[in-house]
């Protein structure tokens, strides 16, 4: 257990539905990242927050994807009008404000779009 | 970020030493080398990081030659629980751009047999 939690761990939805995932980072970590991982591939960066500010979102896969971190603590990732191609593991990671690189990953949310 | 190349898979037996080599010919002066481990259905976990020569921690050793164009992760006396995917990453992780997203390749799948 890294101290980063994600909810839910698994989500099955039908195509066209909206889904929202939550990430709770380590409490003193001010930087939070979202990644997507498909089968057989390494994680792919999606977006990044420093406190409540979303500083990088150009890698979000489409305008159906959005993320928030309203109070600089937990974060949510929403996918609207899900497609079968959105099926993947969605990972959250956090890092402290220090210069040390180690990112702490949560267990991920596995999304299956039917 | 510099591109990395590592073997797709490796097999070993319990008790053996495993060495996984990663090539990063375009590594920049400020780049560090970091290795992550990922078990199925879990997020990646930081193993070790280095800049040059040798780094050792309680889990692994990292060997980096003088030209830094490659690196070798060494796992001493592996056990079945070391079966995982190992990712080599290269980047200027200490640069305070606020965009320290990690760029993962496909990793090396290590299978440890009894």
XYZ file of N, CA and C in Angstrom:
684
model
N 0.843 -1.191 0.000
C 0.000 0.000 0.000
C 0.889 1.256 0.000
N 0.744 2.070 -1.052
C 1.588 3.253 -1.187
C 1.043 4.449 -0.444
N -0.212 4.379 -0.025
C -0.848 5.525 0.605
C -1.726 6.301 -0.357
N -1.690 5.955 -1.628
C -2.563 6.564 -2.626
C -3.723 5.606 -2.863
N -4.932 6.103 -2.733
C -6.095 5.236 -2.931
C -6.911 5.710 -4.128
N -7.562 4.754 -4.762
C -8.406 5.052 -5.904
C -9.730 4.324 -5.755
N -10.770 4.960 -6.223
C -12.105 4.385 -6.096
C -12.936 4.733 -7.330
N -13.657 3.770 -7.905
C -13.657 2.361 -7.535
C -12.437 1.628 -8.074
N -12.251 0.405 -7.697
C -11.162 -0.395 -8.245
C -11.544 -0.974 -9.599
N -12.825 -1.232 -9.768
C -13.321 -1.760 -11.039
C -14.619 -1.051 -11.393
N -14.781 -0.784 -12.693
C -16.013 -0.150 -13.159
C -16.370 -0.760 -14.496
N -17.590 -1.262 -14.574
C -18.107 -1.774 -15.841
C -19.259 -0.872 -16.245
N -19.232 -0.402 -17.452
C -20.265 0.515 -17.902
C -20.636 0.210 -19.341
N -21.740 0.752 -19.751
C -22.160 0.576 -21.140
C -21.701 1.777 -21.958
N -21.427 1.518 -23.200
C -21.005 2.572 -24.109
C -21.994 3.734 -24.068
N -21.443 4.952 -24.001
C -22.285 6.138 -23.971
C -22.537 6.695 -22.591
N -22.243 5.900 -21.568
C -22.441 6.363 -20.195
C -21.250 7.211 -19.746
N -21.499 8.041 -18.733
C -20.423 8.824 -18.108
C -19.895 8.084 -16.888
N -18.589 8.177 -16.668
C -18.000 7.566 -15.485
C -17.078 8.576 -14.808
N -16.962 8.445 -13.503
C -16.071 9.311 -12.723
C -15.257 8.468 -11.775
N -13.962 8.730 -11.748
C -13.060 8.021 -10.856
C -12.470 9.015 -9.855
N -12.170 8.495 -8.674
C -11.610 9.351 -7.638
C -10.230 8.865 -7.245
N -9.359 9.827 -6.928
C -8.020 9.526 -6.436
C -7.768 10.344 -5.171
N -7.326 9.667 -4.131
C -6.895 10.339 -2.908
C -5.389 10.170 -2.767
N -4.631 11.238 -2.968
C -3.165 11.115 -2.898
C -2.695 11.097 -1.449
N -1.422 10.902 -1.276
C -0.811 11.044 0.047
C -1.019 12.485 0.494
N -1.442 12.676 1.717
C -1.976 13.969 2.151
C -1.006 15.140 1.967
N 0.273 14.928 2.179
C 1.190 16.057 2.069
C 1.735 16.277 0.658
N 1.288 15.449 -0.289
C 1.754 15.577 -1.665
C 0.919 16.611 -2.411
N 1.584 17.593 -2.981
C 0.834 18.637 -3.672
C 0.737 18.398 -5.183
N 1.444 17.413 -5.699
C 1.415 17.156 -7.141
C 0.726 15.826 -7.403
N -0.188 15.837 -8.355
C -0.988 14.656 -8.641
C -1.038 14.450 -10.141
N -0.903 13.182 -10.567
C -0.882 12.811 -11.984
C -1.933 11.755 -12.250
N -2.490 11.802 -13.446
C -3.342 10.726 -13.950
C -2.668 10.097 -15.162
N -2.713 8.753 -15.199
C -2.177 7.982 -16.317
C -3.244 6.989 -16.779
N -3.120 6.542 -18.013
C -3.951 5.458 -18.520
C -3.024 4.336 -18.981
N -3.427 3.113 -18.690
C -2.620 1.964 -19.092
C -3.493 0.933 -19.787
N -3.126 0.618 -21.016
C -3.823 -0.444 -21.743
C -2.991 -1.717 -21.675
N -3.620 -2.813 -22.005
C -3.011 -4.123 -21.832
C -1.690 -4.244 -22.583
N -0.656 -4.622 -21.883
C 0.646 -4.852 -22.503
C 1.481 -3.614 -22.718
N 0.961 -2.477 -22.301
C 1.692 -1.217 -22.480
C 2.009 -0.592 -21.139
N 2.990 0.298 -21.145
C 3.268 1.054 -19.935
C 2.244 2.161 -19.753
N 2.177 2.736 -18.567
C 1.239 3.836 -18.331
C 1.517 5.026 -19.248
N 0.446 5.701 -19.628
C 0.498 6.852 -20.528
C -0.026 8.070 -19.779
N 0.767 9.115 -19.728
C 0.411 10.320 -18.986
C -0.817 11.000 -19.584
N -1.727 11.444 -18.720
C -2.927 12.155 -19.168
C -2.928 13.614 -18.742
N -2.760 13.854 -17.425
C -2.867 15.212 -16.935
C -2.183 15.330 -15.586
N -1.973 16.571 -15.138
C -1.165 16.824 -13.958
C -1.702 18.036 -13.197
N -1.708 17.933 -11.876
C -2.124 19.023 -10.997
C -0.993 19.367 -10.032
N -0.857 20.660 -9.786
C -0.057 21.114 -8.650
C -1.023 21.865 -7.748
N -1.245 21.307 -6.585
C -2.343 21.766 -5.716
C -3.634 21.690 -6.521
N -4.394 22.783 -6.583
C -5.664 22.702 -7.309
C -5.531 23.103 -8.772
N -4.369 23.560 -9.162
C -4.177 24.028 -10.532
C -3.820 22.881 -11.475
N -4.553 22.796 -12.569
C -4.263 21.790 -13.593
C -3.256 22.395 -14.561
N -2.007 21.985 -14.455
C -0.934 22.623 -15.189
C -0.641 21.978 -16.533
N -1.169 20.801 -16.743
C -0.927 20.138 -18.023
C -2.142 19.284 -18.340
N -2.806 19.588 -19.422
C -3.955 18.769 -19.815
C -3.995 18.503 -21.307
N -2.922 18.851 -21.987
C -2.913 18.659 -23.436
C -2.885 17.187 -23.835
N -2.500 16.322 -22.875
C -2.426 14.897 -23.190
C -3.740 14.168 -22.931
N -4.722 14.863 -22.411
C -6.024 14.215 -22.258
C -6.482 13.757 -23.642
N -7.015 12.572 -23.703
C -7.199 11.876 -24.962
C -8.233 12.514 -25.875
N -9.201 13.171 -25.295
C -10.199 13.880 -26.090
C -10.946 14.820 -25.158
N -11.859 15.610 -25.735
C -12.628 16.530 -24.889
C -13.672 15.790 -24.054
N -13.759 14.494 -24.214
C -14.646 13.718 -23.353
C -14.010 13.473 -21.985
N -12.704 13.704 -21.901
C -11.973 13.486 -20.660
C -11.788 14.818 -19.937
N -12.038 14.826 -18.655
C -11.783 16.009 -17.850
C -11.367 15.590 -16.454
N -10.639 16.452 -15.786
C -10.170 16.149 -14.437
C -10.259 17.394 -13.587
N -10.455 17.170 -12.294
C -10.529 18.269 -11.343
C -9.785 17.903 -10.073
N -9.370 18.923 -9.377
C -8.803 18.756 -8.036
C -9.187 20.003 -7.254
N -10.455 20.082 -6.877
C -11.036 21.343 -6.417
C -10.389 21.961 -5.178
N -9.934 21.210 -4.260
C -9.369 21.777 -3.042
C -7.910 21.392 -2.874
N -7.317 20.928 -3.936
C -5.917 20.552 -3.861
C -5.669 19.279 -3.093
N -6.740 18.521 -2.844
C -6.546 17.254 -2.134
C -6.869 16.107 -3.084
N -8.094 15.560 -3.003
C -8.448 14.469 -3.894
C -8.684 15.012 -5.310
N -8.693 14.105 -6.256
C -8.926 14.480 -7.651
C -9.942 13.526 -8.265
N -10.644 13.998 -9.270
C -11.559 13.145 -10.023
C -11.217 13.217 -11.506
N -11.394 12.094 -12.164
C -11.249 11.995 -13.614
C -12.584 11.538 -14.173
N -13.149 12.315 -15.074
C -14.442 11.968 -15.655
C -14.273 11.673 -17.140
N -14.950 10.653 -17.584
C -15.030 10.341 -19.006
C -16.502 10.389 -19.400
N -16.809 11.247 -20.320
C -18.185 11.363 -20.789
C -18.374 10.525 -22.061
N -19.583 10.026 -22.219
C -19.943 9.282 -23.437
C -18.882 8.214 -23.741
N -18.710 7.330 -22.798
C -17.644 6.340 -22.912
C -17.744 5.531 -24.198
N -16.574 5.137 -24.678
C -16.445 4.297 -25.874
C -15.681 3.036 -25.481
N -15.811 2.005 -26.290
C -15.131 0.751 -25.968
C -13.616 0.948 -25.891
N -13.108 1.869 -26.668
C -11.670 2.141 -26.654
C -11.181 2.799 -25.377
N -12.114 3.212 -24.522
C -11.718 3.807 -23.247
C -11.403 2.728 -22.211
N -11.701 1.493 -22.515
C -11.420 0.398 -21.587
C -9.924 0.335 -21.315
N -9.574 0.464 -20.051
C -8.162 0.525 -19.664
C -8.089 0.595 -18.146
N -6.838 0.605 -17.648
C -6.592 0.875 -16.240
C -6.244 2.357 -16.122
N -6.889 3.044 -15.209
C -6.608 4.459 -14.983
C -5.878 4.583 -13.640
N -4.674 5.116 -13.718
C -3.799 5.195 -12.548
C -3.616 6.638 -12.098
N -3.504 6.790 -10.816
C -3.244 8.086 -10.210
C -1.910 7.978 -9.464
N -1.137 9.038 -9.487
C 0.137 9.046 -8.762
C 0.325 10.405 -8.112
N 1.027 10.422 -7.003
C 1.312 11.697 -6.355
C 2.784 11.784 -5.986
N 3.231 13.001 -5.800
C 4.622 13.269 -5.476
C 4.659 14.504 -4.593
N 5.617 14.530 -3.685
C 5.725 15.685 -2.804
C 6.362 16.850 -3.548
N 6.383 17.978 -2.904
C 6.951 19.169 -3.527
C 8.454 19.169 -3.591
N 9.087 18.177 -2.956
C 10.542 18.124 -2.982
C 11.017 17.695 -4.356
N 12.288 17.780 -4.578
C 12.812 17.493 -5.904
C 12.969 16.005 -6.174
N 12.794 15.199 -5.190
C 12.972 13.764 -5.395
C 11.895 13.235 -6.321
N 12.286 12.352 -7.229
C 11.411 11.990 -8.320
C 10.349 10.950 -8.014
N 10.502 10.203 -6.961
C 9.651 9.029 -6.795
C 8.174 9.388 -6.794
N 7.438 8.816 -7.730
C 5.996 8.974 -7.775
C 5.353 7.766 -7.108
N 4.357 8.018 -6.300
C 3.635 6.969 -5.594
C 2.318 6.724 -6.336
N 2.177 5.526 -6.836
C 1.000 5.185 -7.621
C -0.064 4.513 -6.763
N -1.315 4.802 -7.114
C -2.422 4.066 -6.527
C -2.615 2.737 -7.232
N -3.588 1.946 -6.776
C -3.812 0.623 -7.356
C -4.519 0.659 -8.700
N -5.077 1.809 -9.045
C -5.736 1.941 -10.341
C -7.222 1.624 -10.300
N -7.919 2.132 -11.293
C -9.320 1.792 -11.541
C -9.378 1.143 -12.913
N -9.871 -0.091 -12.932
C -9.987 -0.783 -14.219
C -11.371 -0.533 -14.793
N -11.402 0.099 -15.951
C -12.656 0.422 -16.632
C -12.894 -0.541 -17.774
N -14.093 -1.094 -17.811
C -14.527 -1.934 -18.932
C -15.774 -1.311 -19.524
N -15.694 -0.975 -20.792
C -16.838 -0.394 -21.491
C -17.427 -1.454 -22.419
N -18.680 -1.798 -22.176
C -19.311 -2.857 -22.974
C -19.986 -2.291 -24.220
N 11.959 13.644 -23.586
C 12.576 12.621 -22.763
C 13.251 11.597 -23.667
N 14.377 11.116 -23.200
C 15.127 10.158 -24.002
C 14.346 8.859 -24.146
N 14.463 8.266 -25.339
C 13.788 6.996 -25.599
C 14.618 5.867 -25.003
N 13.948 4.861 -24.492
C 14.641 3.712 -23.910
C 14.266 2.450 -24.642
N 15.188 1.504 -24.670
C 14.956 0.194 -25.274
C 15.368 -0.869 -24.279
N 14.482 -1.799 -24.002
C 14.784 -2.885 -23.081
C 14.158 -4.164 -23.618
N 14.663 -5.328 -23.181
C 14.099 -6.581 -23.694
C 12.624 -6.702 -23.336
N 11.884 -7.350 -24.208
C 10.452 -7.516 -23.974
C 10.186 -8.442 -22.804
N 10.977 -9.501 -22.713
C 10.757 -10.469 -21.641
C 12.053 -11.157 -21.249
N 12.053 -11.702 -20.035
C 13.179 -12.489 -19.537
C 12.630 -13.579 -18.633
N 13.334 -14.707 -18.606
C 12.972 -15.799 -17.711
C 14.143 -16.080 -16.778
N 13.817 -16.472 -15.563
C 14.859 -16.819 -14.611
C 14.311 -17.863 -13.647
N 15.193 -18.342 -12.762
C 14.795 -19.295 -11.740
C 15.054 -18.686 -10.377
N 14.325 -19.181 -9.431
C 14.496 -18.694 -8.066
C 15.950 -18.811 -7.623
N 16.412 -17.806 -6.927
C 17.762 -17.831 -6.391
C 18.817 -17.268 -7.321
N 18.466 -17.070 -8.597
C 19.442 -16.542 -9.538
C 19.483 -15.020 -9.479
N 20.583 -14.470 -9.965
C 20.679 -13.024 -10.141
C 20.152 -12.680 -11.531
N 19.354 -11.642 -11.601
C 18.791 -11.213 -12.882
C 19.307 -9.818 -13.212
N 19.772 -9.675 -14.432
C 20.237 -8.384 -14.912
C 19.403 -7.947 -16.115
N 18.775 -6.811 -16.020
C 17.971 -6.276 -17.113
C 18.660 -5.011 -17.601
N 19.015 -5.012 -18.869
C 19.729 -3.878 -19.444
C 18.796 -2.996 -20.251
N 18.983 -1.724 -20.129
C 18.184 -0.724 -20.834
C 19.129 0.162 -21.631
N 18.796 0.402 -22.891
C 19.591 1.291 -23.736
C 18.924 2.654 -23.809
N 19.719 3.685 -23.670
C 19.208 5.060 -23.773
C 20.290 5.911 -24.401
N 20.463 5.736 -25.705
C 21.571 6.364 -26.427
C 21.499 7.886 -26.438
N 20.305 8.439 -26.318
C 20.143 9.899 -26.416
C 20.001 10.572 -25.056
N 20.505 9.937 -24.037
C 20.374 10.490 -22.691
C 21.070 11.849 -22.628
N 20.414 12.795 -21.960
C 20.964 14.141 -21.845
C 21.746 14.302 -20.549
N 22.531 15.349 -20.515
C 23.417 15.576 -19.378
C 22.663 15.613 -18.054
N 21.489 16.205 -18.060
C 20.740 16.370 -16.815
C 19.806 15.203 -16.498
N 19.781 14.215 -17.360
C 18.840 13.108 -17.182
C 19.291 12.131 -16.104
N 18.334 11.643 -15.347
C 18.534 10.556 -14.409
C 17.872 9.296 -14.961
N 18.269 8.168 -14.437
C 17.737 6.869 -14.859
C 16.973 6.281 -13.684
N 15.743 5.891 -13.952
C 14.869 5.391 -12.891
C 14.225 4.092 -13.338
N 14.076 3.189 -12.407
C 13.417 1.910 -12.677
C 12.192 1.762 -11.784
N 11.106 1.301 -12.404
C 9.876 1.000 -11.692
C 9.529 -0.472 -11.910
N 8.798 -1.030 -10.948
C 8.324 -2.414 -10.995
C 6.803 -2.388 -10.948
N 6.174 -3.240 -11.732
C 4.716 -3.298 -11.705
C 4.232 -4.732 -11.674
N 3.421 -5.037 -10.669
C 2.750 -6.328 -10.578
C 1.389 -6.222 -11.252
N 0.842 -7.347 -11.675
C -0.486 -7.310 -12.306
C -1.523 -6.655 -11.408
N -2.336 -5.828 -12.004
C -3.447 -5.156 -11.321
C -2.981 -4.229 -10.197
N -1.753 -3.752 -10.287
C -1.253 -2.760 -9.344
C -0.587 -1.630 -10.103
N -0.429 -0.482 -9.433
C 0.324 0.608 -10.035
C 1.809 0.352 -9.956
N 2.594 1.024 -10.792
C 4.054 0.856 -10.733
C 4.604 1.300 -9.382
N 5.742 0.686 -9.025
C 6.389 1.004 -7.759
C 7.845 1.346 -8.027
N 8.306 2.450 -7.484
C 9.689 2.900 -7.643
C 10.641 1.859 -7.068
N 11.697 1.551 -7.836
C 12.706 0.622 -7.332
C 13.986 1.355 -7.002
N 14.533 2.069 -7.987
C 15.855 2.650 -7.802
C 16.073 3.744 -8.827
N 16.947 4.657 -8.508
C 17.276 5.763 -9.410
C 18.759 6.081 -9.298
N 19.360 6.455 -10.438
C 20.765 6.807 -10.399
C 21.149 7.750 -11.522
N 22.352 8.302 -11.396
C 22.872 9.197 -12.437
C 24.113 8.602 -13.101
N 25.019 8.064 -12.308
C 26.208 7.446 -12.875
C 26.763 6.410 -11.899
N 27.667 5.612 -12.372
C 28.363 4.535 -11.640
C 27.367 3.541 -11.077
N 27.367 3.354 -9.774
C 26.550 2.293 -9.190
C 25.737 2.837 -8.029
N 24.499 2.390 -7.979
C 23.618 2.715 -6.863
C 23.058 1.411 -6.327
N 23.004 1.275 -5.039
C 22.467 0.051 -4.432
C 21.516 0.420 -3.314
N 20.391 -0.283 -3.272
C 19.496 -0.158 -2.127
C 19.119 -1.556 -1.657
N 18.143 -1.638 -0.798
C 17.804 -2.939 -0.205
C 17.132 -3.873 -1.206
N 16.728 -3.345 -2.338
C 15.995 -4.145 -3.299
C 16.846 -4.532 -4.507
N 17.641 -3.593 -5.001
C 18.340 -3.811 -6.262
C 19.605 -2.968 -6.338
N 20.356 -3.223 -7.410
C 21.506 -2.392 -7.751
C 21.314 -1.860 -9.165
N 21.851 -0.701 -9.394
C 21.772 -0.083 -10.713
C 23.189 0.259 -11.147
N 23.584 -0.295 -12.291
C 24.920 -0.066 -12.831
C 24.812 0.833 -14.056
N 25.582 1.900 -14.058
C 25.543 2.858 -15.154
C 26.973 3.084 -15.621
N 27.298 2.730 -16.881
C 28.666 2.924 -17.369
C 28.972 4.405 -17.556
N 30.218 4.682 -17.814
C 30.672 6.065 -17.890
C 29.950 6.864 -18.984
N 29.655 6.222 -20.124
C 28.997 6.972 -21.199
C 27.494 7.151 -20.967
N 26.948 6.454 -19.991
C 25.544 6.560 -19.563
C 24.556 6.219 -20.660
N 24.993 5.572 -21.707
C 24.083 5.229 -22.809
C 23.302 3.951 -22.538
N 23.579 3.324 -21.440
C 22.804 2.161 -21.041
C 22.834 2.081 -19.519
N 22.000 1.221 -18.993
C 22.024 0.962 -17.558
C 21.545 -0.465 -17.331
N 21.952 -1.044 -16.220
C 21.566 -2.420 -15.914
C 20.991 -2.486 -14.516
N 19.776 -2.965 -14.436
C 19.133 -3.228 -13.148
C 19.492 -4.641 -12.735
N 20.026 -4.798 -11.547
C 20.420 -6.106 -11.055
C 19.565 -6.475 -9.845
N 18.905 -7.614 -9.951
C 18.079 -8.132 -8.849
C 18.778 -9.371 -8.295
N 19.277 -9.318 -7.077
C 20.000 -10.465 -6.527
C 19.052 -11.555 -6.030
N 19.360 -12.774 -6.351
C 18.630 -13.926 -5.800
C 17.110 -13.722 -5.895
N 16.598 -13.724 -7.102
C 15.179 -13.465 -7.296
C 14.332 -14.589 -6.708
N 13.116 -14.216 -6.362
C 12.127 -15.176 -5.893
C 10.905 -15.093 -6.801
N 9.975 -15.989 -6.582
C 8.757 -15.996 -7.403
C 8.051 -14.647 -7.341
N 8.136 -13.989 -6.209
C 7.438 -12.714 -6.028
C 8.068 -11.573 -6.824
N 9.196 -11.811 -7.439
C 9.812 -10.797 -8.295
C 9.272 -10.839 -9.718
N 8.404 -11.798 -9.999
C 7.757 -11.849 -11.306
C 6.906 -10.599 -11.487
N 7.256 -9.801 -12.492
C 6.632 -8.487 -12.666
C 7.130 -7.891 -13.981
N 6.629 -6.705 -14.282
C 7.149 -5.923 -15.402
C 8.047 -4.832 -14.842
N 9.201 -4.675 -15.450
C 10.177 -3.691 -14.996
C 10.358 -2.631 -16.078
N 10.201 -1.379 -15.682
C 10.279 -0.257 -16.615
C 11.532 0.572 -16.333
N 12.213 0.921 -17.395
C 13.355 1.822 -17.341
C 12.902 3.184 -17.882
N 13.150 4.236 -17.137
C 12.765 5.571 -17.567
C 13.962 6.507 -17.462
N 14.025 7.430 -18.389
C 15.110 8.403 -18.402
C 14.511 9.790 -18.554
N 14.960 10.715 -17.737
C 14.458 12.073 -17.865
C 15.060 12.999 -16.840
N 14.876 14.281 -17.093
C 15.381 15.301 -16.177
C 14.357 15.479 -15.073
N 14.266 14.476 -14.217
C 13.211 14.466 -13.219
C 13.402 15.520 -12.140
N 14.579 16.076 -12.056
C 14.816 17.046 -11.018
C 14.589 18.478 -11.509
N 14.259 18.611 -12.799
C 14.017 19.955 -13.329
C 12.660 20.428 -12.847
N 12.623 21.550 -12.227
C 11.378 21.983 -11.593
C 10.465 22.677 -12.595
N 10.072 21.950 -13.599
C 9.126 22.505 -14.559
C 7.699 22.285 -14.095
N 7.540 21.459 -13.088
C 6.204 21.094 -12.660
C 5.582 20.050 -13.565
N 6.318 19.570 -14.512
C 5.737 18.606 -15.451
C 6.527 17.308 -15.423
N 6.685 16.778 -14.238
C 7.503 15.571 -14.123
C 6.686 14.325 -14.377
N 5.911 14.348 -15.450
C 5.194 13.139 -15.817
C 6.202 12.118 -16.309
N 5.959 10.885 -15.997
C 6.853 9.809 -16.393
C 6.450 9.269 -17.756
N 7.432 8.983 -18.581
C 7.184 8.383 -19.890
C 7.634 6.938 -19.837
N 6.664 6.052 -19.847
C 6.947 4.621 -19.771
C 7.018 4.004 -21.155
N 7.922 3.054 -21.330
C 7.908 2.198 -22.514
C 7.051 0.985 -22.222
N 7.313 -0.090 -22.928
C 6.532 -1.316 -22.727
C 7.100 -2.191 -21.617
N 8.314 -1.909 -21.170
C 8.887 -2.635 -20.050
C 9.404 -4.016 -20.393
N 10.000 -4.661 -19.406
C 10.509 -6.033 -19.515
C 9.709 -6.913 -18.580
N 9.101 -7.951 -19.149
C 8.332 -8.884 -18.330
C 9.262 -9.973 -17.811
N 9.500 -9.978 -16.527
C 10.353 -10.977 -15.901
C 9.478 -12.085 -15.323
N 9.768 -13.303 -15.731
C 9.066 -14.474 -15.199
C 10.072 -15.307 -14.412
N 9.819 -15.489 -13.133
C 10.688 -16.291 -12.290
C 10.033 -17.641 -12.057
N 10.761 -18.693 -12.399
C 10.259 -20.057 -12.258
C 10.796 -20.688 -10.974
N 10.073 -21.658 -10.435
C 10.559 -22.335 -9.215
C 11.840 -23.123 -9.486
